[in-house]
């Protein structure tokens, strides 16, 4: 039986990368991290619980990837460059057949973003994965939720709704053919955080947020914290390629309130339109303009003909559902 | 029913303190933190699981205190000044009768250390409390486990073993009268992290660690990472006032391998003896000299007459016990 210390040594202890912002990694009372002079440290924590954020028996390699991806997505939404992360893990048992692929999926994504695992905790308990990620952003350049201004245009990256569509199929809420499910499932299981776009949007965008709970609810946080409103053209929403084959009502519902998209929604002045497109091109990330920020509070949904849409929206709330 | 967002707003969102190192707290994709120029950020994570680190039904106010205290203890062991922390919380339900005292116990300790709650996550799930704490330490002054040198003296703060004694009584491993249990229990439920001592030991001590798993095992980490050994005088170990009334074998066992002490064990050159005592006095923390670091690897336990002691020691391992 693998002990706690052996487990950490075998799967989660590696030398720091050359040039790492960490002066000390796994193995002491604390890790030591030094953001570059003039930079602030951006910090985010996400906790993933079995049966809540992922299915019992989920593929451990994909789970390792996703656990870090959702955290990197928060850094992306601040325009922060990933530096390092901490992993706290509660496990029912020290099962190496689970740990090895989990660590592999986790560390492969970490490596692709130059992000060092610098510490954490392991304990026995119901499966729970809690990652805290650290990034750096030059002073005053962070993309805050509170920075949207009336007149700004609202943008979204990539496509929306395929993750929710895959989840619906896996939950039996609807039926998808095998090829469609195979095409949509990676959006649910292995999201690609928009880190490069977030970095390219520094000094270009005003406000930004990552889409984890659904566009309407997440954009709502920007509106609330910026004290503004918005009008969105629901026909401009970039439905995912698999969702695009579904009926229009489902496309709208999943684009607006699907969740698990891990795209960025951001606002920028109309004068920055070319700069936004250049940032998108530089980062290899498609973006779509979907609406505008207005002084009048509230979120207004119109179709491309300008008619109000009445779409029932429920952003995800962990304590609202059984 | 309290929603996730209401829960965070009601119990875990407060304005940042004036002079906070945090530029942005709860409510955005990331928090933003700025350590002082020339300082490194010290980071530690502890995850506490119900039934593992605390009893089901544990007093929520004490649990809030202890959840942060064990993390602050890690900062103390690095000589780092607390700045801020993140809280990730999995809860079976949004029970306000639990949340209110939990937040109160947590934030009272945070306030007493000038430590801002700057972010985190809440979700539904088996009770799990994961805190990541941030402190700052001037460059190169962190007290690392790897810094012990042959010839150093070994010191320990406060007293040992009363937490383990209280746990033994609560588990029915032994019987304590009510007054003794009442006297020992606060060491188990409401540890006081040795932050002031840790700060005072900067530039005085070489290596340090906080005692969470038991002196023998935790000192063992210093020995291993420093590539040295040590001889400890077991009769010099400062047994807690309640443990001091128990039989000598139990005193030694609980002092050496009790766990949950949250005292500091540290090493310093003999020439620094007066400086150590001055640091102890300045921080109002008793310290005791218990042995010496030697080049020869291994941990040797002698009694005050210099006779080797054979004491069965099991440091705590989360995956070794059922």
PDB file of C-alpha atoms in Angstrom, chain B residues 59-272:
ATOM      1  CA  UNK B  59     -18.378  22.345  16.572  1.00  0.00           C
ATOM      2  CA  UNK B  60     -18.410  24.556  13.445  1.00  0.00           C
ATOM      3  CA  UNK B  61     -16.846  27.612  15.130  1.00  0.00           C
ATOM      4  CA  UNK B  62     -13.878  25.541  16.368  1.00  0.00           C
ATOM      5  CA  UNK B  63     -13.652  23.871  12.984  1.00  0.00           C
ATOM      6  CA  UNK B  64     -13.503  27.254  11.248  1.00  0.00           C
ATOM      7  CA  UNK B  65     -10.704  28.279  13.594  1.00  0.00           C
ATOM      8  CA  UNK B  66      -8.745  25.057  13.194  1.00  0.00           C
ATOM      9  CA  UNK B  67      -9.065  24.959   9.389  1.00  0.00           C
ATOM     10  CA  UNK B  68      -7.196  28.229   9.120  1.00  0.00           C
ATOM     11  CA  UNK B  69      -4.920  27.625  12.127  1.00  0.00           C
ATOM     12  CA  UNK B  70      -3.279  24.554  10.581  1.00  0.00           C
ATOM     13  CA  UNK B  71      -2.500  26.596   7.459  1.00  0.00           C
ATOM     14  CA  UNK B  72      -1.159  29.584   9.407  1.00  0.00           C
ATOM     15  CA  UNK B  73       1.054  27.115  11.231  1.00  0.00           C
ATOM     16  CA  UNK B  74       2.698  26.257   7.903  1.00  0.00           C
ATOM     17  CA  UNK B  75       3.391  29.946   7.281  1.00  0.00           C
ATOM     18  CA  UNK B  76       4.857  30.209  10.791  1.00  0.00           C
ATOM     19  CA  UNK B  77       7.220  27.341  10.021  1.00  0.00           C
ATOM     20  CA  UNK B  78       8.588  29.296   7.038  1.00  0.00           C
ATOM     21  CA  UNK B  79       8.891  32.573   8.942  1.00  0.00           C
ATOM     22  CA  UNK B  80       6.244  34.078   6.657  1.00  0.00           C
ATOM     23  CA  UNK B  81       3.848  36.872   7.563  1.00  0.00           C
ATOM     24  CA  UNK B  82       0.185  35.977   6.804  1.00  0.00           C
ATOM     25  CA  UNK B  83      -1.410  38.082   4.066  1.00  0.00           C
ATOM     26  CA  UNK B  84      -4.515  36.327   2.790  1.00  0.00           C
ATOM     27  CA  UNK B  85      -6.225  33.004   2.154  1.00  0.00           C
ATOM     28  CA  UNK B  86      -8.609  31.169  -0.187  1.00  0.00           C
ATOM     29  CA  UNK B  87     -11.382  28.915   1.101  1.00  0.00           C
ATOM     30  CA  UNK B  88     -12.802  26.023  -0.915  1.00  0.00           C
ATOM     31  CA  UNK B  89     -15.730  24.370   0.783  1.00  0.00           C
ATOM     32  CA  UNK B  90     -17.776  21.299  -0.105  1.00  0.00           C
ATOM     33  CA  UNK B  91     -20.958  21.172   1.978  1.00  0.00           C
ATOM     34  CA  UNK B  92     -23.728  18.577   2.124  1.00  0.00           C
ATOM     35  CA  UNK B  93     -26.208  21.480   2.241  1.00  0.00           C
ATOM     36  CA  UNK B  94     -26.212  25.262   2.648  1.00  0.00           C
ATOM     37  CA  UNK B  95     -27.016  24.997   6.359  1.00  0.00           C
ATOM     38  CA  UNK B  96     -26.917  28.471   7.884  1.00  0.00           C
ATOM     39  CA  UNK B  97     -26.850  27.115  11.431  1.00  0.00           C
ATOM     40  CA  UNK B  98     -23.479  25.596  10.480  1.00  0.00           C
ATOM     41  CA  UNK B  99     -22.211  28.300   8.143  1.00  0.00           C
ATOM     42  CA  UNK B 100     -22.626  31.230  10.509  1.00  0.00           C
ATOM     43  CA  UNK B 101     -20.495  29.884  13.379  1.00  0.00           C
ATOM     44  CA  UNK B 102     -18.016  28.328  10.938  1.00  0.00           C
ATOM     45  CA  UNK B 103     -17.458  31.686   9.242  1.00  0.00           C
ATOM     46  CA  UNK B 104     -17.259  33.400  12.626  1.00  0.00           C
ATOM     47  CA  UNK B 105     -14.568  31.058  13.961  1.00  0.00           C
ATOM     48  CA  UNK B 106     -12.654  31.231  10.697  1.00  0.00           C
ATOM     49  CA  UNK B 107     -12.765  34.997  10.263  1.00  0.00           C
ATOM     50  CA  UNK B 108     -12.017  35.778  13.914  1.00  0.00           C
ATOM     51  CA  UNK B 109      -8.686  33.945  13.610  1.00  0.00           C
ATOM     52  CA  UNK B 110      -8.080  35.546  10.200  1.00  0.00           C
ATOM     53  CA  UNK B 111      -8.666  39.005  11.662  1.00  0.00           C
ATOM     54  CA  UNK B 112      -6.318  38.369  14.562  1.00  0.00           C
ATOM     55  CA  UNK B 113      -3.560  37.671  12.030  1.00  0.00           C
ATOM     56  CA  UNK B 114      -4.468  40.421   9.551  1.00  0.00           C
ATOM     57  CA  UNK B 115      -5.247  37.803   6.922  1.00  0.00           C
ATOM     58  CA  UNK B 116      -7.854  38.590   4.223  1.00  0.00           C
ATOM     59  CA  UNK B 117     -10.229  36.022   2.737  1.00  0.00           C
ATOM     60  CA  UNK B 118      -9.707  36.779  -0.970  1.00  0.00           C
ATOM     61  CA  UNK B 119     -11.418  33.959  -2.837  1.00  0.00           C
ATOM     62  CA  UNK B 120     -12.262  30.310  -3.120  1.00  0.00           C
ATOM     63  CA  UNK B 121     -15.081  28.059  -4.180  1.00  0.00           C
ATOM     64  CA  UNK B 122     -18.214  26.515  -2.714  1.00  0.00           C
ATOM     65  CA  UNK B 123     -19.945  23.387  -3.901  1.00  0.00           C
ATOM     66  CA  UNK B 124     -22.252  20.655  -2.726  1.00  0.00           C
ATOM     67  CA  UNK B 125     -20.543  17.470  -1.597  1.00  0.00           C
ATOM     68  CA  UNK B 126     -19.242  15.500   1.377  1.00  0.00           C
ATOM     69  CA  UNK B 127     -17.938  18.042   3.915  1.00  0.00           C
ATOM     70  CA  UNK B 128     -14.436  19.085   2.868  1.00  0.00           C
ATOM     71  CA  UNK B 129     -12.595  22.244   3.858  1.00  0.00           C
ATOM     72  CA  UNK B 130      -9.613  23.200   1.723  1.00  0.00           C
ATOM     73  CA  UNK B 131      -7.726  26.368   2.587  1.00  0.00           C
ATOM     74  CA  UNK B 132      -4.764  27.824   0.721  1.00  0.00           C
ATOM     75  CA  UNK B 133      -2.912  30.478   2.678  1.00  0.00           C
ATOM     76  CA  UNK B 134      -0.551  33.174   1.412  1.00  0.00           C
ATOM     77  CA  UNK B 135       2.211  34.863   3.358  1.00  0.00           C
ATOM     78  CA  UNK B 136       5.270  36.908   2.522  1.00  0.00           C
ATOM     79  CA  UNK B 137       8.868  36.494   3.538  1.00  0.00           C
ATOM     80  CA  UNK B 138      11.886  38.608   2.577  1.00  0.00           C
ATOM     81  CA  UNK B 139      14.016  36.972  -0.117  1.00  0.00           C
ATOM     82  CA  UNK B 140      16.322  34.208   1.199  1.00  0.00           C
ATOM     83  CA  UNK B 141      14.982  34.501   4.775  1.00  0.00           C
ATOM     84  CA  UNK B 142      12.461  31.638   4.597  1.00  0.00           C
ATOM     85  CA  UNK B 143      13.080  28.891   7.173  1.00  0.00           C
ATOM     86  CA  UNK B 144      13.473  25.803   5.002  1.00  0.00           C
ATOM     87  CA  UNK B 145      13.432  22.180   6.072  1.00  0.00           C
ATOM     88  CA  UNK B 146      16.681  21.656   4.181  1.00  0.00           C
ATOM     89  CA  UNK B 147      18.733  24.212   6.151  1.00  0.00           C
ATOM     90  CA  UNK B 148      19.739  22.279   9.301  1.00  0.00           C
ATOM     91  CA  UNK B 149      23.508  22.029   9.858  1.00  0.00           C
ATOM     92  CA  UNK B 150      25.557  19.615  11.954  1.00  0.00           C
ATOM     93  CA  UNK B 151      26.210  21.288  15.301  1.00  0.00           C
ATOM     94  CA  UNK B 152      22.813  23.064  15.311  1.00  0.00           C
ATOM     95  CA  UNK B 153      20.739  22.762  18.423  1.00  0.00           C
ATOM     96  CA  UNK B 154      17.180  21.447  18.109  1.00  0.00           C
ATOM     97  CA  UNK B 155      14.386  23.447  19.736  1.00  0.00           C
ATOM     98  CA  UNK B 156      10.671  23.046  20.146  1.00  0.00           C
ATOM     99  CA  UNK B 157       8.061  25.664  21.079  1.00  0.00           C
ATOM    100  CA  UNK B 158       5.322  25.380  23.696  1.00  0.00           C
ATOM    101  CA  UNK B 159       4.286  21.952  24.904  1.00  0.00           C
ATOM    102  CA  UNK B 160       3.551  18.657  23.191  1.00  0.00           C
ATOM    103  CA  UNK B 161       1.089  15.822  23.432  1.00  0.00           C
ATOM    104  CA  UNK B 162      -2.009  17.323  25.047  1.00  0.00           C
ATOM    105  CA  UNK B 163      -3.836  17.352  21.684  1.00  0.00           C
ATOM    106  CA  UNK B 164      -3.093  13.649  21.215  1.00  0.00           C
ATOM    107  CA  UNK B 165      -4.153  12.963  24.804  1.00  0.00           C
ATOM    108  CA  UNK B 166      -7.503  14.677  24.236  1.00  0.00           C
ATOM    109  CA  UNK B 167      -7.973  12.720  21.010  1.00  0.00           C
ATOM    110  CA  UNK B 168      -7.192   9.449  22.818  1.00  0.00           C
ATOM    111  CA  UNK B 169      -9.840  10.258  25.421  1.00  0.00           C
ATOM    112  CA  UNK B 170     -12.421  11.178  22.759  1.00  0.00           C
ATOM    113  CA  UNK B 171     -11.668   7.959  20.848  1.00  0.00           C
ATOM    114  CA  UNK B 172     -11.991   5.912  24.077  1.00  0.00           C
ATOM    115  CA  UNK B 173      -8.361   4.764  23.891  1.00  0.00           C
ATOM    116  CA  UNK B 174      -7.965   5.887  27.522  1.00  0.00           C
ATOM    117  CA  UNK B 175     -10.003   7.583  30.226  1.00  0.00           C
ATOM    118  CA  UNK B 176      -9.528  11.166  31.332  1.00  0.00           C
ATOM    119  CA  UNK B 177     -11.470  12.916  34.079  1.00  0.00           C
ATOM    120  CA  UNK B 178     -13.677  15.775  32.870  1.00  0.00           C
ATOM    121  CA  UNK B 179     -11.405  18.530  34.140  1.00  0.00           C
ATOM    122  CA  UNK B 180      -8.357  17.047  32.391  1.00  0.00           C
ATOM    123  CA  UNK B 181     -10.225  16.577  29.136  1.00  0.00           C
ATOM    124  CA  UNK B 182     -11.549  20.131  29.353  1.00  0.00           C
ATOM    125  CA  UNK B 183      -7.977  21.359  29.847  1.00  0.00           C
ATOM    126  CA  UNK B 184      -6.466  19.298  27.009  1.00  0.00           C
ATOM    127  CA  UNK B 185      -9.251  19.561  24.409  1.00  0.00           C
ATOM    128  CA  UNK B 186      -8.490  23.148  23.288  1.00  0.00           C
ATOM    129  CA  UNK B 187      -5.072  21.959  22.111  1.00  0.00           C
ATOM    130  CA  UNK B 188      -6.893  19.548  19.770  1.00  0.00           C
ATOM    131  CA  UNK B 189      -9.773  21.769  18.681  1.00  0.00           C
ATOM    132  CA  UNK B 190      -8.331  25.291  18.687  1.00  0.00           C
ATOM    133  CA  UNK B 191      -4.581  25.267  18.079  1.00  0.00           C
ATOM    134  CA  UNK B 192      -2.798  28.640  18.209  1.00  0.00           C
ATOM    135  CA  UNK B 193      -0.396  28.867  15.268  1.00  0.00           C
ATOM    136  CA  UNK B 194       3.080  30.116  16.250  1.00  0.00           C
ATOM    137  CA  UNK B 195       3.146  32.923  13.708  1.00  0.00           C
ATOM    138  CA  UNK B 196       4.861  35.481  15.961  1.00  0.00           C
ATOM    139  CA  UNK B 197       7.632  33.040  16.859  1.00  0.00           C
ATOM    140  CA  UNK B 198       8.165  32.120  13.205  1.00  0.00           C
ATOM    141  CA  UNK B 199       8.614  35.793  12.322  1.00  0.00           C
ATOM    142  CA  UNK B 200      11.000  36.345  15.233  1.00  0.00           C
ATOM    143  CA  UNK B 201      13.116  33.376  14.126  1.00  0.00           C
ATOM    144  CA  UNK B 202      13.937  34.852  10.686  1.00  0.00           C
ATOM    145  CA  UNK B 203      17.723  35.192  10.451  1.00  0.00           C
ATOM    146  CA  UNK B 204      17.991  33.357  13.799  1.00  0.00           C
ATOM    147  CA  UNK B 205      16.980  29.767  13.056  1.00  0.00           C
ATOM    148  CA  UNK B 206      18.281  27.579  10.229  1.00  0.00           C
ATOM    149  CA  UNK B 207      15.578  24.957   9.556  1.00  0.00           C
ATOM    150  CA  UNK B 208      12.016  24.851  10.868  1.00  0.00           C
ATOM    151  CA  UNK B 209       8.876  22.720  10.515  1.00  0.00           C
ATOM    152  CA  UNK B 210       5.503  22.779  12.181  1.00  0.00           C
ATOM    153  CA  UNK B 211       4.491  19.749  14.194  1.00  0.00           C
ATOM    154  CA  UNK B 212       1.337  18.283  12.733  1.00  0.00           C
ATOM    155  CA  UNK B 213       2.142  14.580  12.480  1.00  0.00           C
ATOM    156  CA  UNK B 214       4.355  14.164  15.565  1.00  0.00           C
ATOM    157  CA  UNK B 215       7.840  15.391  16.494  1.00  0.00           C
ATOM    158  CA  UNK B 216       9.779  12.282  15.460  1.00  0.00           C
ATOM    159  CA  UNK B 217       8.249  12.124  11.984  1.00  0.00           C
ATOM    160  CA  UNK B 218       8.273  15.863  11.382  1.00  0.00           C
ATOM    161  CA  UNK B 219      11.850  16.329  12.617  1.00  0.00           C
ATOM    162  CA  UNK B 220      12.617  13.370  10.352  1.00  0.00           C
ATOM    163  CA  UNK B 221      11.660  15.537   7.364  1.00  0.00           C
ATOM    164  CA  UNK B 222      14.222  18.137   8.421  1.00  0.00           C
ATOM    165  CA  UNK B 223      16.894  15.461   8.852  1.00  0.00           C
ATOM    166  CA  UNK B 224      16.155  13.883   5.502  1.00  0.00           C
ATOM    167  CA  UNK B 225      16.002  17.126   3.542  1.00  0.00           C
ATOM    168  CA  UNK B 226      19.106  18.525   5.265  1.00  0.00           C
ATOM    169  CA  UNK B 227      21.057  15.268   4.896  1.00  0.00           C
ATOM    170  CA  UNK B 228      21.852  15.140   8.624  1.00  0.00           C
ATOM    171  CA  UNK B 229      20.893  13.228  11.784  1.00  0.00           C
ATOM    172  CA  UNK B 230      19.973  14.218  15.328  1.00  0.00           C
ATOM    173  CA  UNK B 231      20.092  13.096  18.927  1.00  0.00           C
ATOM    174  CA  UNK B 232      17.110  14.056  21.052  1.00  0.00           C
ATOM    175  CA  UNK B 233      16.921  13.980  24.858  1.00  0.00           C
ATOM    176  CA  UNK B 234      13.474  12.499  25.413  1.00  0.00           C
ATOM    177  CA  UNK B 235      13.492  13.684  29.030  1.00  0.00           C
ATOM    178  CA  UNK B 236      13.785  17.265  27.788  1.00  0.00           C
ATOM    179  CA  UNK B 237      10.577  17.055  25.750  1.00  0.00           C
ATOM    180  CA  UNK B 238       8.031  19.598  27.044  1.00  0.00           C
ATOM    181  CA  UNK B 239       4.959  17.443  27.745  1.00  0.00           C
ATOM    182  CA  UNK B 240       1.718  19.410  27.996  1.00  0.00           C
ATOM    183  CA  UNK B 241       0.353  20.180  31.473  1.00  0.00           C
ATOM    184  CA  UNK B 242      -2.346  17.499  31.246  1.00  0.00           C
ATOM    185  CA  UNK B 243      -0.098  14.878  29.671  1.00  0.00           C
ATOM    186  CA  UNK B 244       2.456  15.544  32.439  1.00  0.00           C
ATOM    187  CA  UNK B 245       0.134  13.761  34.897  1.00  0.00           C
ATOM    188  CA  UNK B 246       0.164  10.559  32.816  1.00  0.00           C
ATOM    189  CA  UNK B 247       2.654   7.664  33.012  1.00  0.00           C
ATOM    190  CA  UNK B 248       6.122   8.396  31.577  1.00  0.00           C
ATOM    191  CA  UNK B 249       5.829   5.950  28.640  1.00  0.00           C
ATOM    192  CA  UNK B 250       2.669   7.667  27.449  1.00  0.00           C
ATOM    193  CA  UNK B 251       4.280  11.078  27.853  1.00  0.00           C
ATOM    194  CA  UNK B 252       7.184  10.063  25.662  1.00  0.00           C
ATOM    195  CA  UNK B 253       5.013   8.386  23.037  1.00  0.00           C
ATOM    196  CA  UNK B 254       2.630  11.322  22.722  1.00  0.00           C
ATOM    197  CA  UNK B 255       5.420  13.916  22.743  1.00  0.00           C
ATOM    198  CA  UNK B 256       7.286  12.086  19.996  1.00  0.00           C
ATOM    199  CA  UNK B 257       4.458  10.821  17.819  1.00  0.00           C
ATOM    200  CA  UNK B 258       1.249  12.422  19.028  1.00  0.00           C
ATOM    201  CA  UNK B 259       0.377  14.753  16.200  1.00  0.00           C
ATOM    202  CA  UNK B 260      -1.823  17.863  16.050  1.00  0.00           C
ATOM    203  CA  UNK B 261       0.613  19.860  18.227  1.00  0.00           C
ATOM    204  CA  UNK B 262       1.052  22.796  15.812  1.00  0.00           C
ATOM    205  CA  UNK B 263       4.194  23.842  17.629  1.00  0.00           C
ATOM    206  CA  UNK B 264       7.387  24.724  15.775  1.00  0.00           C
ATOM    207  CA  UNK B 265      10.462  22.509  15.777  1.00  0.00           C
ATOM    208  CA  UNK B 266      13.543  24.376  14.584  1.00  0.00           C
ATOM    209  CA  UNK B 267      17.322  24.259  14.535  1.00  0.00           C
ATOM    210  CA  UNK B 268      19.804  27.052  15.229  1.00  0.00           C
ATOM    211  CA  UNK B 269      23.547  27.361  15.702  1.00  0.00           C
ATOM    212  CA  UNK B 270      24.700  27.189  19.355  1.00  0.00           C
ATOM    213  CA  UNK B 271      26.007  30.746  18.984  1.00  0.00           C
ATOM    214  CA  UNK B 272      22.395  31.839  18.392  1.00  0.00           C
TER     215      UNK B 272
END
